């Protein structure tokens, strides 16, 4: 007696998950990185919408409230000349965020271009570009910016962004060069070269996408570093100039009142500390999520 054959429905073949979904899953499982990502978003929302929720502007002066403590009229108090601390801090946050993002984008883009060209072409191009990199690494960047920035005050804060970006890309360029040297011997790059594809097309299509993970992490962390550099230079009077303000100028102008009038100092200083810490958490989370060989508990759980 033969048993009848029972037809079973074919099982659905599970499709392999793409790299984007794997990276997103790893990042979302990292609680520190997730919390860090929420904080910059909240600060950006504060910088964008903050000026619209208060009747005070950062330049407006209330002569009836000099060094006034936080109240219903002035949520974060006023400074020594009666300017609203909330409005001033929001304006300073706007300026510092814009400077930090622009510096990170410019410096990372320059590092990617120089490093990829040096590693791909090799020879005299590699020696020349790396000589420029080593030369800029030797120069005392803080001193040069301090000397040059007063001469560029008429050009506005955008010239200050250029100065910070010029001295913030060299180490990243060296790393990209090393990665490019190993990538140009890979089969897909050699095949593109043998097919007659131009060198800059090869760099754009094959080299840069394979170092994008590192560049994303570097750009994220560079935002926090650029904000800190801007704050330090503005603290010493070499950055954003009056009547405009940044977190650095606010901290510099209120350092002496940190004990007697703490609201003038601790609100801008607190936002600066929270932002830099959050950006570093995001950078660490992106590193673990984008690196296939990432180690640690979060990476092992996400694998």
Coordinates of C-alpha atoms in Angstrom, one line a residue:
X1 CA 0.0 0.0 0.0
X2 CA 1.5 3.2 -1.1
X3 CA 1.0 6.5 0.8
X4 CA -0.4 9.4 -1.2
X5 CA 1.9 12.2 -1.9
X6 CA 1.0 15.4 -0.1
X7 CA 1.7 18.5 -2.0
X8 CA 3.2 21.2 0.2
X9 CA 3.4 24.9 -0.7
X10 CA 6.9 26.0 -1.6
X11 CA 8.6 27.9 1.1
X12 CA 9.3 31.5 0.3
X13 CA 13.0 32.1 -0.1
X14 CA 14.2 34.8 2.3
X15 CA 15.9 37.6 0.4
X16 CA 19.1 38.8 1.9
X17 CA 18.8 42.1 3.6
X18 CA 20.5 45.0 2.0
X19 CA 23.4 46.8 3.6
X20 CA 21.2 49.8 4.4
X21 CA 18.7 47.8 6.5
X22 CA 21.6 46.0 8.3
X23 CA 23.2 49.4 9.2
X24 CA 19.9 50.8 10.3
X25 CA 19.2 47.8 12.5
X26 CA 22.7 48.0 14.1
X27 CA 22.3 51.7 14.7
X28 CA 18.8 51.5 16.2
X29 CA 20.0 48.8 18.6
X30 CA 22.7 51.0 20.0
X31 CA 20.8 52.9 22.6
X32 CA 23.6 55.4 23.2
X33 CA 23.8 56.3 19.5
X34 CA 20.0 56.5 19.3
X35 CA 19.9 58.9 22.2
X36 CA 22.8 60.9 20.8
X37 CA 21.0 61.2 17.5
X38 CA 17.8 62.6 19.1
X39 CA 19.7 65.4 20.9
X40 CA 21.2 67.1 17.8
X41 CA 17.8 66.9 16.2
X42 CA 16.3 68.7 19.2
X43 CA 19.0 71.3 19.2
X44 CA 18.5 71.9 15.5
X45 CA 14.8 72.3 16.1
X46 CA 15.6 74.8 18.9
X47 CA 17.9 76.7 16.6
X48 CA 15.3 76.8 13.8
X49 CA 12.1 77.4 15.7
X50 CA 13.5 79.1 18.8
X51 CA 13.4 82.7 17.4
X52 CA 9.7 82.3 16.5
X53 CA 8.6 81.3 20.0
X54 CA 9.9 84.4 21.8
X55 CA 9.1 88.1 21.3
X56 CA 12.8 89.0 21.9
X57 CA 15.5 89.2 19.3
X58 CA 19.2 88.6 20.1
X59 CA 19.9 92.3 19.4
X60 CA 16.9 93.8 21.3
X61 CA 17.7 95.4 24.7
X62 CA 15.4 95.6 27.7
X63 CA 16.7 98.5 29.7
X64 CA 14.4 97.7 32.6
X65 CA 15.9 94.3 33.1
X66 CA 19.7 94.3 33.4
X67 CA 21.2 91.0 34.5
X68 CA 17.6 89.8 35.4
X69 CA 17.1 86.3 36.6
X70 CA 15.0 83.9 34.5
X71 CA 11.3 84.9 34.6
X72 CA 8.1 84.8 32.6
X73 CA 9.3 87.7 30.5
X74 CA 12.8 86.5 30.0
X75 CA 12.9 82.7 30.2
X76 CA 16.6 82.4 30.6
X77 CA 17.2 85.8 32.1
X78 CA 19.1 88.7 30.6
X79 CA 22.8 89.7 30.2
X80 CA 24.6 92.7 31.6
X81 CA 23.1 95.1 29.0
X82 CA 19.5 93.7 29.1
X83 CA 19.6 91.3 26.1
X84 CA 17.5 88.2 26.3
X85 CA 19.7 85.2 27.1
X86 CA 17.4 82.8 25.4
X87 CA 17.3 84.8 22.1
X88 CA 21.1 85.2 22.3
X89 CA 21.8 81.5 23.0
X90 CA 19.5 80.4 20.1
X91 CA 21.2 82.8 17.8
X92 CA 24.6 81.6 18.9
X93 CA 23.5 78.0 18.5
X94 CA 22.4 78.7 14.9
X95 CA 25.7 80.3 14.0
X96 CA 27.8 77.5 15.7
X97 CA 25.8 74.7 14.0
X98 CA 26.1 76.3 10.6
X99 CA 29.8 76.8 10.9
X100 CA 30.3 73.3 12.3
X101 CA 28.4 71.6 9.5
X102 CA 30.0 73.7 6.7
X103 CA 33.5 73.1 8.0
X104 CA 32.8 69.3 8.3
X105 CA 31.5 69.1 4.8
X106 CA 34.3 71.2 3.2
X107 CA 37.1 69.5 5.1
X108 CA 35.8 66.0 4.5
X109 CA 35.2 66.6 0.8
X110 CA 38.7 68.0 0.4
X111 CA 40.2 65.1 2.3
X112 CA 38.3 62.6 0.1
X113 CA 39.4 64.2 -3.1
X114 CA 43.1 64.7 -2.2
X115 CA 43.4 61.3 -0.5
X116 CA 41.7 59.4 -3.3
X117 CA 43.8 61.2 -6.0
X118 CA 47.1 60.6 -4.1
X119 CA 46.4 56.9 -3.6
X120 CA 45.0 56.2 -7.1
X121 CA 47.6 58.1 -9.2
X122 CA 50.6 57.4 -7.0
X123 CA 54.0 58.6 -8.3
X124 CA 54.8 62.3 -8.3
X125 CA 51.1 63.2 -7.7
X126 CA 51.2 61.2 -4.5
X127 CA 54.5 62.7 -3.4
X128 CA 53.3 66.2 -4.1
X129 CA 50.0 65.9 -2.4
X130 CA 51.4 64.2 0.7
X131 CA 54.1 66.9 0.9
X132 CA 51.3 69.5 1.1
X133 CA 49.5 67.4 3.7
X134 CA 52.7 67.1 5.8
X135 CA 53.5 70.8 5.4
X136 CA 50.0 71.8 6.7
X137 CA 50.3 69.3 9.6
X138 CA 53.5 71.0 10.7
X139 CA 52.1 74.5 10.7
X140 CA 50.5 75.7 14.0
X141 CA 46.9 76.0 12.7
X142 CA 45.6 77.9 15.7
X143 CA 48.3 80.5 15.5
X144 CA 47.8 80.9 11.7
X145 CA 44.1 81.3 12.1
X146 CA 44.5 83.8 14.9
X147 CA 46.9 85.9 12.7
X148 CA 44.8 85.7 9.5
X149 CA 41.3 85.9 10.8
X150 CA 41.4 89.6 11.9
X151 CA 42.5 90.5 8.3
X152 CA 39.4 88.8 6.9
X153 CA 36.8 90.4 9.2
X154 CA 35.4 92.3 6.2
X155 CA 34.7 89.0 4.4
X156 CA 32.3 87.8 7.1
X157 CA 32.0 84.5 8.9
X158 CA 32.2 82.5 5.7
X159 CA 35.9 83.3 5.4
X160 CA 36.3 82.0 8.9
X161 CA 34.7 78.7 7.8
X162 CA 37.2 78.4 5.0
X163 CA 40.1 78.9 7.4
X164 CA 38.8 76.2 9.7
X165 CA 38.3 73.8 6.8
X166 CA 41.7 74.4 5.4
X167 CA 43.4 73.1 8.5
X168 CA 41.0 70.3 9.3
X169 CA 41.4 67.7 6.5
X170 CA 45.0 66.4 6.5
X171 CA 44.7 63.3 8.7
X172 CA 41.5 62.2 7.0
X173 CA 43.3 62.6 3.6
X174 CA 46.1 60.3 4.8
X175 CA 43.6 57.6 5.8
X176 CA 41.7 57.9 2.5
X177 CA 45.0 57.6 0.6
X178 CA 45.8 54.4 2.4
X179 CA 42.4 52.9 1.7
X180 CA 42.6 53.9 -1.9
X181 CA 46.0 52.3 -2.4
X182 CA 44.5 48.9 -1.3
X183 CA 41.3 49.5 -3.3
X184 CA 42.9 50.3 -6.7
X185 CA 44.3 46.7 -6.8
X186 CA 40.9 45.1 -6.4
X187 CA 39.4 43.3 -9.4
X188 CA 36.5 45.7 -10.0
X189 CA 38.8 48.7 -10.1
X190 CA 41.4 47.0 -12.4
X191 CA 38.6 45.8 -14.7
X192 CA 37.3 49.4 -15.0
X193 CA 40.8 50.6 -15.8
X194 CA 41.3 47.9 -18.5
X195 CA 37.9 48.9 -20.0
X196 CA 39.2 52.4 -20.6
X197 CA 37.2 54.2 -17.9
X198 CA 38.8 57.5 -17.0
X199 CA 40.6 57.8 -13.7
X200 CA 38.3 60.4 -12.1
X201 CA 35.3 58.3 -13.1
X202 CA 36.9 55.3 -11.5
X203 CA 37.5 57.3 -8.3
X204 CA 33.9 58.6 -8.3
X205 CA 32.2 55.3 -9.1
X206 CA 34.4 52.7 -7.4
X207 CA 36.8 54.3 -4.9
X208 CA 34.8 56.9 -3.0
X209 CA 31.7 54.6 -2.5
X210 CA 34.0 52.1 -0.8
X211 CA 35.4 54.6 1.6
X212 CA 32.0 56.3 2.2
X213 CA 31.5 54.6 5.5
X214 CA 34.7 56.1 6.9
X215 CA 33.9 59.5 5.4
X216 CA 30.4 59.6 7.0
X217 CA 31.8 58.8 10.4
X218 CA 34.6 61.3 10.0
X219 CA 32.2 64.1 8.9
X220 CA 29.9 63.4 11.8
X221 CA 32.7 63.7 14.4
X222 CA 34.2 66.6 12.5
X223 CA 31.0 68.6 13.2
X224 CA 31.6 68.5 16.9
X225 CA 35.3 69.2 16.4
X226 CA 34.5 72.2 14.2
X227 CA 32.0 73.6 16.8
X228 CA 34.7 73.3 19.5
X229 CA 37.3 75.0 17.3
X230 CA 34.9 77.8 16.5
X231 CA 34.1 78.2 20.2
X232 CA 37.7 78.3 21.2
X233 CA 38.7 80.8 18.5
X234 CA 35.6 83.0 19.2
X235 CA 36.4 82.8 22.9
X236 CA 39.8 84.5 22.2
X237 CA 38.2 87.0 19.8
X238 CA 39.3 85.4 16.5
X239 CA 36.0 84.0 15.3
X240 CA 32.5 85.4 14.9
X241 CA 32.5 89.2 15.4
X242 CA 30.0 91.5 17.1
X243 CA 27.2 92.3 16.7
X244 CA 26.7 88.7 15.7
X245 CA 27.1 86.0 18.3
X246 CA 28.0 82.4 18.6
X247 CA 28.3 80.0 21.5
X248 CA 32.0 80.9 21.8
X249 CA 31.4 84.6 22.0
X250 CA 28.6 84.1 24.5
X251 CA 30.8 81.9 26.7
X252 CA 33.7 84.4 26.4
X253 CA 31.6 87.4 27.4
X254 CA 29.9 85.7 30.4
X255 CA 32.8 83.8 31.9
X256 CA 33.4 86.4 34.6
X257 CA 29.7 86.2 35.6
X258 CA 29.5 82.4 35.9
X259 CA 29.3 82.5 39.7
X260 CA 27.3 85.7 40.3
X261 CA 24.9 85.4 37.3
X262 CA 25.1 81.7 36.3
X263 CA 22.2 81.8 33.8
X264 CA 24.3 84.0 31.6
X265 CA 27.1 81.4 31.3
X266 CA 25.6 78.0 31.9
X267 CA 22.9 78.0 29.2
X268 CA 25.3 78.5 26.2
X269 CA 28.0 76.4 27.9
X270 CA 25.5 73.6 28.6
X271 CA 24.2 73.5 25.1
X272 CA 27.7 73.3 23.8
X273 CA 28.6 70.4 26.0
X274 CA 25.4 68.5 25.3
X275 CA 25.8 68.9 21.5
X276 CA 29.4 67.8 21.4
X277 CA 28.7 64.7 23.5
X278 CA 25.7 63.8 21.4
X279 CA 27.6 64.1 18.2
X280 CA 30.4 61.9 19.5
X281 CA 27.8 59.3 20.5
X282 CA 26.4 59.4 17.0
X283 CA 29.8 59.0 15.5
X284 CA 30.6 56.0 17.7
X285 CA 27.2 54.5 16.7
X286 CA 27.8 55.0 13.0
X287 CA 31.2 53.5 13.3
X288 CA 29.8 50.3 14.9
X289 CA 26.9 50.2 12.4
X290 CA 28.9 50.8 9.2
X291 CA 31.9 48.6 10.1
X292 CA 31.2 45.0 9.2
X293 CA 33.9 43.9 11.6
X294 CA 32.5 46.1 14.4
X295 CA 33.2 44.6 17.8
X296 CA 31.3 45.0 21.0
X297 CA 28.0 43.8 22.5
X298 CA 25.8 45.9 20.2
X299 CA 27.5 44.6 17.0
X300 CA 27.3 41.0 18.2
X301 CA 23.6 41.4 18.9
X302 CA 22.9 43.0 15.5
X303 CA 24.8 40.3 13.6

